[in-house]
Amino acid sequence: MDNKIIEQLRGEAKDALVHWAKTDKGYFMMKDALEKYIEATGANRSCGNGKETILLGRRIAAQRIVIDAIHLLNKYELHKIDSEMPTLIDGASFKSSISR
């Protein structure tokens, strides 16, 4: 996919994530934007289509969005995102250490 399109989808996902974290509104819009970005990056496809590999790729793509948004969020909002991220990545069980 074209890099401009991927960058645009990344920006949309970041904006939707920040909006949800700050207002508690637009959860499904944020989830859809994140899913579009993950699909565009190719994280849903891996060599051999191993479930663990796909989940790790999805986690990396989702964390890229969090990194882009981290300077816009306070500690509570980061905790909220951190606790929701496993659900957004299809139930992957991980605990990241996002802190401010």
Coordinates of N, CA, C and O in Angstrom, one line a residue:
M1 N 0.8 -1.2 0.0 CA 0.0 0.0 0.0 C 0.9 1.2 0.0 O 2.0 1.2 0.5
D2 N 0.4 2.3 -0.6 CA 1.2 3.5 -0.7 C 1.5 4.1 0.7 O 0.6 4.1 1.6
N3 N 2.7 4.6 0.9 CA 3.1 5.2 2.2 C 2.2 6.4 2.6 O 2.0 6.6 3.8
K4 N 1.8 7.2 1.6 CA 0.9 8.3 2.0 C -0.4 7.9 2.6 O -0.9 8.5 3.5
I5 N -0.9 6.8 2.0 CA -2.2 6.3 2.5 C -2.0 5.7 4.0 O -2.8 6.0 4.9
I6 N -0.9 5.0 4.2 CA -0.6 4.4 5.5 C -0.4 5.6 6.5 O -0.9 5.5 7.6
E7 N 0.3 6.6 6.1 CA 0.5 7.7 7.0 C -0.8 8.4 7.3 O -1.1 8.8 8.5
Q8 N -1.7 8.6 6.4 CA -3.0 9.2 6.6 C -3.8 8.3 7.6 O -4.5 8.8 8.5
L9 N -3.8 7.0 7.4 CA -4.6 6.1 8.2 C -4.0 6.1 9.6 O -4.7 6.1 10.6
R10 N -2.7 6.2 9.8 CA -2.0 6.3 11.1 C -2.5 7.6 11.8 O -2.8 7.6 13.0
G11 N -2.5 8.7 11.1 CA -3.0 10.0 11.7 C -4.4 9.9 12.1 O -4.8 10.4 13.2
E12 N -5.3 9.3 11.3 CA -6.7 9.1 11.7 C -6.8 8.2 12.9 O -7.7 8.5 13.8
A13 N -6.1 7.2 13.0 CA -6.1 6.3 14.1 C -5.7 7.0 15.4 O -6.3 6.8 16.4
K14 N -4.6 7.8 15.3 CA -4.1 8.5 16.4 C -5.1 9.5 16.9 O -5.4 9.6 18.1
D15 N -5.7 10.3 16.0 CA -6.7 11.2 16.3 C -7.9 10.6 17.0 O -8.4 11.1 18.0
A16 N -8.4 9.5 16.5 CA -9.5 8.8 17.0 C -9.2 8.2 18.4 O -10.0 8.3 19.4
L17 N -8.0 7.7 18.6 CA -7.5 7.2 19.9 C -7.5 8.3 21.0 O -8.0 8.1 22.1
V18 N -6.9 9.4 20.6 CA -6.9 10.6 21.5 C -8.3 11.0 21.9 O -8.6 11.3 23.0
H19 N -9.1 11.2 20.9 CA -10.5 11.6 21.1 C -11.2 10.7 22.1 O -11.9 11.1 23.0
W20 N -11.1 9.4 21.9 CA -11.7 8.4 22.8 C -11.2 8.5 24.2 O -11.9 8.5 25.2
A21 N -9.8 8.6 24.3 CA -9.2 8.6 25.6 C -9.6 9.9 26.4 O -9.8 9.8 27.6
K22 N -9.8 11.0 25.7 CA -10.1 12.2 26.4 C -11.6 12.4 26.7 O -11.9 13.0 27.7
T23 N -12.4 11.9 25.8 CA -13.9 12.2 25.9 C -14.7 11.0 26.3 O -15.9 11.1 26.7
D24 N -14.1 9.8 26.2 CA -14.9 8.5 26.4 C -16.0 8.4 25.3 O -16.9 7.6 25.5
K25 N -15.8 9.0 24.2 CA -16.8 8.9 23.1 C -16.1 8.5 21.8 O -14.9 8.8 21.7
G26 N -16.8 7.7 21.0 CA -16.2 7.3 19.7 C -15.3 6.1 19.8 O -14.4 5.9 19.0
Y27 N -15.7 5.2 20.7 CA -15.0 3.9 20.9 C -14.9 3.1 19.6 O -13.9 2.7 19.1
F28 N -16.1 2.9 18.9 CA -16.1 2.1 17.7 C -15.5 2.8 16.6 O -14.9 2.1 15.7
M29 N -15.5 4.1 16.5 CA -14.8 4.9 15.5 C -13.3 4.7 15.6 O -12.6 4.4 14.7
M30 N -12.8 4.7 16.9 CA -11.4 4.5 17.2 C -11.0 3.1 16.8 O -10.0 2.8 16.2
K31 N -11.8 2.1 17.2 CA -11.5 0.7 16.9 C -11.5 0.5 15.4 O -10.5 -0.2 14.9
D32 N -12.4 1.0 14.6 CA -12.4 0.9 13.2 C -11.1 1.5 12.6 O -10.5 1.0 11.7
A33 N -10.8 2.7 13.0 CA -9.6 3.4 12.5 C -8.3 2.7 12.8 O -7.5 2.5 11.9
L34 N -8.2 2.1 14.0 CA -7.1 1.3 14.3 C -7.0 0.0 13.5 O -6.0 -0.3 13.0
E35 N -8.2 -0.6 13.3 CA -8.2 -1.8 12.5 C -7.8 -1.5 11.0 O -7.1 -2.3 10.4
K36 N -8.3 -0.4 10.5 CA -7.9 0.0 9.1 C -6.4 0.2 9.0 O -5.7 -0.2 8.0
Y37 N -5.8 0.8 10.0 CA -4.3 1.1 10.0 C -3.6 -0.3 10.1 O -2.6 -0.5 9.4
I38 N -4.0 -1.1 11.0 CA -3.4 -2.4 11.2 C -3.4 -3.2 9.9 O -2.4 -3.9 9.5
E39 N -4.6 -3.2 9.2 CA -4.7 -3.9 7.9 C -3.8 -3.3 6.9 O -3.2 -4.1 6.1
A40 N -3.7 -2.0 6.8 CA -2.9 -1.4 5.8 C -1.4 -1.7 6.0 O -0.7 -1.7 5.0
T41 N -1.0 -1.8 7.2 CA 0.4 -2.1 7.5 C 0.8 -3.6 7.2 O 2.0 -3.9 7.1
G42 N -0.2 -4.4 7.0 CA 0.1 -5.8 6.7 C 0.3 -6.7 7.9 O 0.8 -7.8 7.8
A43 N 0.0 -6.1 9.1 CA 0.2 -6.9 10.3 C -0.7 -8.1 10.5 O -0.4 -9.0 11.2
N44 N -1.8 -8.1 9.7 CA -2.7 -9.3 9.7 C -2.2 -10.5 8.9 O -2.8 -11.5 8.9
R45 N -1.1 -10.2 8.2 CA -0.6 -11.3 7.3 C 0.9 -11.5 7.8 O 1.6 -10.6 8.1
S46 N 1.2 -12.8 7.9 CA 2.6 -13.1 8.4 C 3.1 -14.3 7.6 O 2.3 -15.1 7.0
C47 N 4.4 -14.6 7.7 CA 4.9 -15.8 7.1 C 4.4 -17.0 7.9 O 4.6 -17.1 9.1
G48 N 3.7 -17.9 7.2 CA 3.1 -19.0 7.8 C 1.8 -18.8 8.5 O 1.2 -19.7 9.0
N49 N 1.4 -17.5 8.6 CA 0.1 -17.2 9.3 C 0.0 -17.7 10.7 O -1.1 -18.1 11.1
G50 N 1.1 -17.7 11.4 CA 1.1 -18.2 12.8 C 0.3 -17.1 13.6 O 0.5 -15.9 13.5
K51 N -0.6 -17.6 14.5 CA -1.4 -16.7 15.3 C -0.5 -15.8 16.2 O -0.8 -14.6 16.3
E52 N 0.5 -16.4 16.8 CA 1.3 -15.5 17.6 C 2.0 -14.4 16.8 O 2.2 -13.3 17.3
T53 N 2.5 -14.8 15.6 CA 3.2 -13.8 14.8 C 2.2 -12.7 14.4 O 2.6 -11.5 14.4
I54 N 1.0 -13.0 14.0 CA 0.0 -12.0 13.7 C -0.3 -11.1 14.9 O -0.4 -9.9 14.7
L55 N -0.5 -11.7 16.0 CA -0.8 -10.9 17.2 C 0.3 -10.0 17.6 O 0.1 -8.8 18.0
L56 N 1.6 -10.4 17.4 CA 2.7 -9.5 17.7 C 2.8 -8.4 16.6 O 3.1 -7.3 17.0
G57 N 2.5 -8.7 15.4 CA 2.4 -7.7 14.4 C 1.3 -6.6 14.7 O 1.5 -5.4 14.5
R58 N 0.2 -7.1 15.1 CA -0.9 -6.2 15.5 C -0.5 -5.4 16.7 O -0.8 -4.2 16.7
R59 N 0.1 -6.0 17.6 CA 0.6 -5.2 18.8 C 1.6 -4.1 18.4 O 1.5 -3.0 18.9
I60 N 2.5 -4.4 17.6 CA 3.5 -3.4 17.2 C 2.8 -2.3 16.4 O 3.1 -1.1 16.7
A61 N 1.9 -2.6 15.6 CA 1.2 -1.5 14.8 C 0.3 -0.7 15.8 O 0.3 0.6 15.7
A62 N -0.3 -1.3 16.7 CA -1.1 -0.5 17.7 C -0.3 0.3 18.6 O -0.6 1.5 18.9
Q63 N 0.9 -0.2 19.0 CA 1.8 0.6 19.9 C 2.4 1.8 19.1 O 2.7 2.8 19.7
R64 N 2.5 1.7 17.8 CA 3.0 2.8 17.0 C 2.0 4.0 17.1 O 2.4 5.1 17.3
I65 N 0.7 3.7 17.1 CA -0.3 4.7 17.3 C -0.2 5.3 18.7 O -0.3 6.5 18.9
V66 N 0.0 4.5 19.7 CA 0.1 5.0 21.1 C 1.3 5.9 21.2 O 1.3 6.9 21.8
I67 N 2.4 5.5 20.6 CA 3.6 6.3 20.7 C 3.4 7.7 20.0 O 3.8 8.7 20.5
D68 N 2.7 7.7 18.9 CA 2.3 8.9 18.2 C 1.5 9.8 19.1 O 1.6 11.1 19.0
A69 N 0.7 9.2 20.0 CA -0.3 10.0 20.8 C 0.1 10.3 22.2 O -0.5 11.1 22.9
I70 N 1.2 9.7 22.6 CA 1.6 9.7 24.0 C 1.8 11.1 24.6 O 1.4 11.4 25.7
H71 N 2.3 12.1 23.8 CA 2.5 13.4 24.2 C 1.2 14.2 24.4 O 1.2 15.3 25.0
L72 N 0.1 13.7 23.9 CA -1.1 14.4 24.0 C -2.0 13.9 25.1 O -3.1 14.5 25.4
L73 N -1.5 12.9 25.9 CA -2.4 12.3 26.9 C -1.8 12.4 28.3 O -0.5 12.5 28.4
N74 N -2.6 12.4 29.3 CA -2.2 12.4 30.6 C -2.1 11.0 31.2 O -2.3 10.0 30.4
K75 N -1.6 10.8 32.4 CA -1.4 9.5 33.0 C -2.7 8.7 33.0 O -2.6 7.5 32.7
Y76 N -3.8 9.2 33.4 CA -5.0 8.5 33.4 C -5.4 8.0 32.0 O -5.8 6.8 31.9
E77 N -5.3 8.9 31.0 CA -5.7 8.5 29.7 C -4.8 7.4 29.1 O -5.2 6.5 28.4
L78 N -3.5 7.5 29.5 CA -2.6 6.4 29.0 C -2.9 5.1 29.7 O -2.8 4.0 29.0
H79 N -3.3 5.1 31.0 CA -3.7 3.9 31.6 C -4.9 3.3 31.0 O -5.1 2.1 30.8
K80 N -5.9 4.2 30.6 CA -7.1 3.7 30.0 C -6.8 3.0 28.7 O -7.3 2.0 28.4
I81 N -5.9 3.6 27.9 CA -5.5 3.0 26.6 C -4.8 1.7 26.8 O -5.0 0.7 26.2
D82 N -3.9 1.7 27.8 CA -3.1 0.5 28.1 C -4.0 -0.7 28.5 O -3.7 -1.8 28.1
S83 N -5.0 -0.4 29.3 CA -5.9 -1.5 29.7 C -6.8 -1.9 28.6 O -7.3 -3.1 28.6
E84 N -7.1 -1.1 27.6 CA -8.0 -1.5 26.5 C -7.3 -2.1 25.4 O -7.9 -2.8 24.6
M85 N -6.0 -1.9 25.3 CA -5.2 -2.4 24.1 C -5.3 -3.9 23.9 O -5.5 -4.3 22.7
P86 N -5.3 -4.8 24.9 CA -5.4 -6.2 24.6 C -6.8 -6.5 23.9 O -6.8 -7.4 23.1
T87 N -7.8 -5.8 24.3 CA -9.1 -6.1 23.7 C -9.1 -5.6 22.3 O -9.7 -6.3 21.4
L88 N -8.5 -4.5 22.0 CA -8.4 -4.0 20.6 C -7.5 -4.9 19.7 O -7.7 -4.9 18.5
I89 N -6.7 -5.6 20.3 CA -5.8 -6.5 19.5 C -6.3 -7.9 19.6 O -5.5 -8.9 19.6
D90 N -7.6 -8.1 19.6 CA -8.2 -9.4 19.6 C -7.9 -10.3 20.7 O -7.6 -11.5 20.6
G91 N -7.9 -9.8 21.9 CA -7.7 -10.6 23.1 C -6.2 -11.0 23.4 O -6.0 -11.9 24.1
A92 N -5.3 -10.4 22.7 CA -3.9 -10.8 23.0 C -3.6 -10.5 24.4 O -3.9 -9.4 24.9
S93 N -3.0 -11.4 25.1 CA -2.7 -11.1 26.5 C -1.3 -10.6 26.7 O -0.3 -11.3 26.6
F94 N -1.2 -9.3 26.8 CA 0.1 -8.7 27.1 C -0.1 -7.5 28.0 O -1.2 -7.0 28.1
K95 N 0.9 -7.1 28.6 CA 0.8 -5.9 29.5 C 2.0 -5.1 29.1 O 3.2 -5.4 29.4
S96 N 1.8 -3.9 28.5 CA 2.9 -3.0 28.2 C 3.1 -2.1 29.4 O 2.4 -2.1 30.3
S97 N 4.2 -1.5 29.3 CA 4.6 -0.6 30.4 C 4.7 0.8 30.0 O 5.7 1.5 30.0
I98 N 3.5 1.3 29.5 CA 3.4 2.7 29.1 C 3.4 3.6 30.4 O 2.6 3.3 31.3
S99 N 4.3 4.5 30.6 CA 4.3 5.3 31.7 C 4.8 6.7 31.4 O 5.4 6.9 30.3
R100 N 4.5 7.6 32.2 CA 4.9 9.0 32.0 C 5.9 9.4 33.0 O 5.8 9.1 34.1

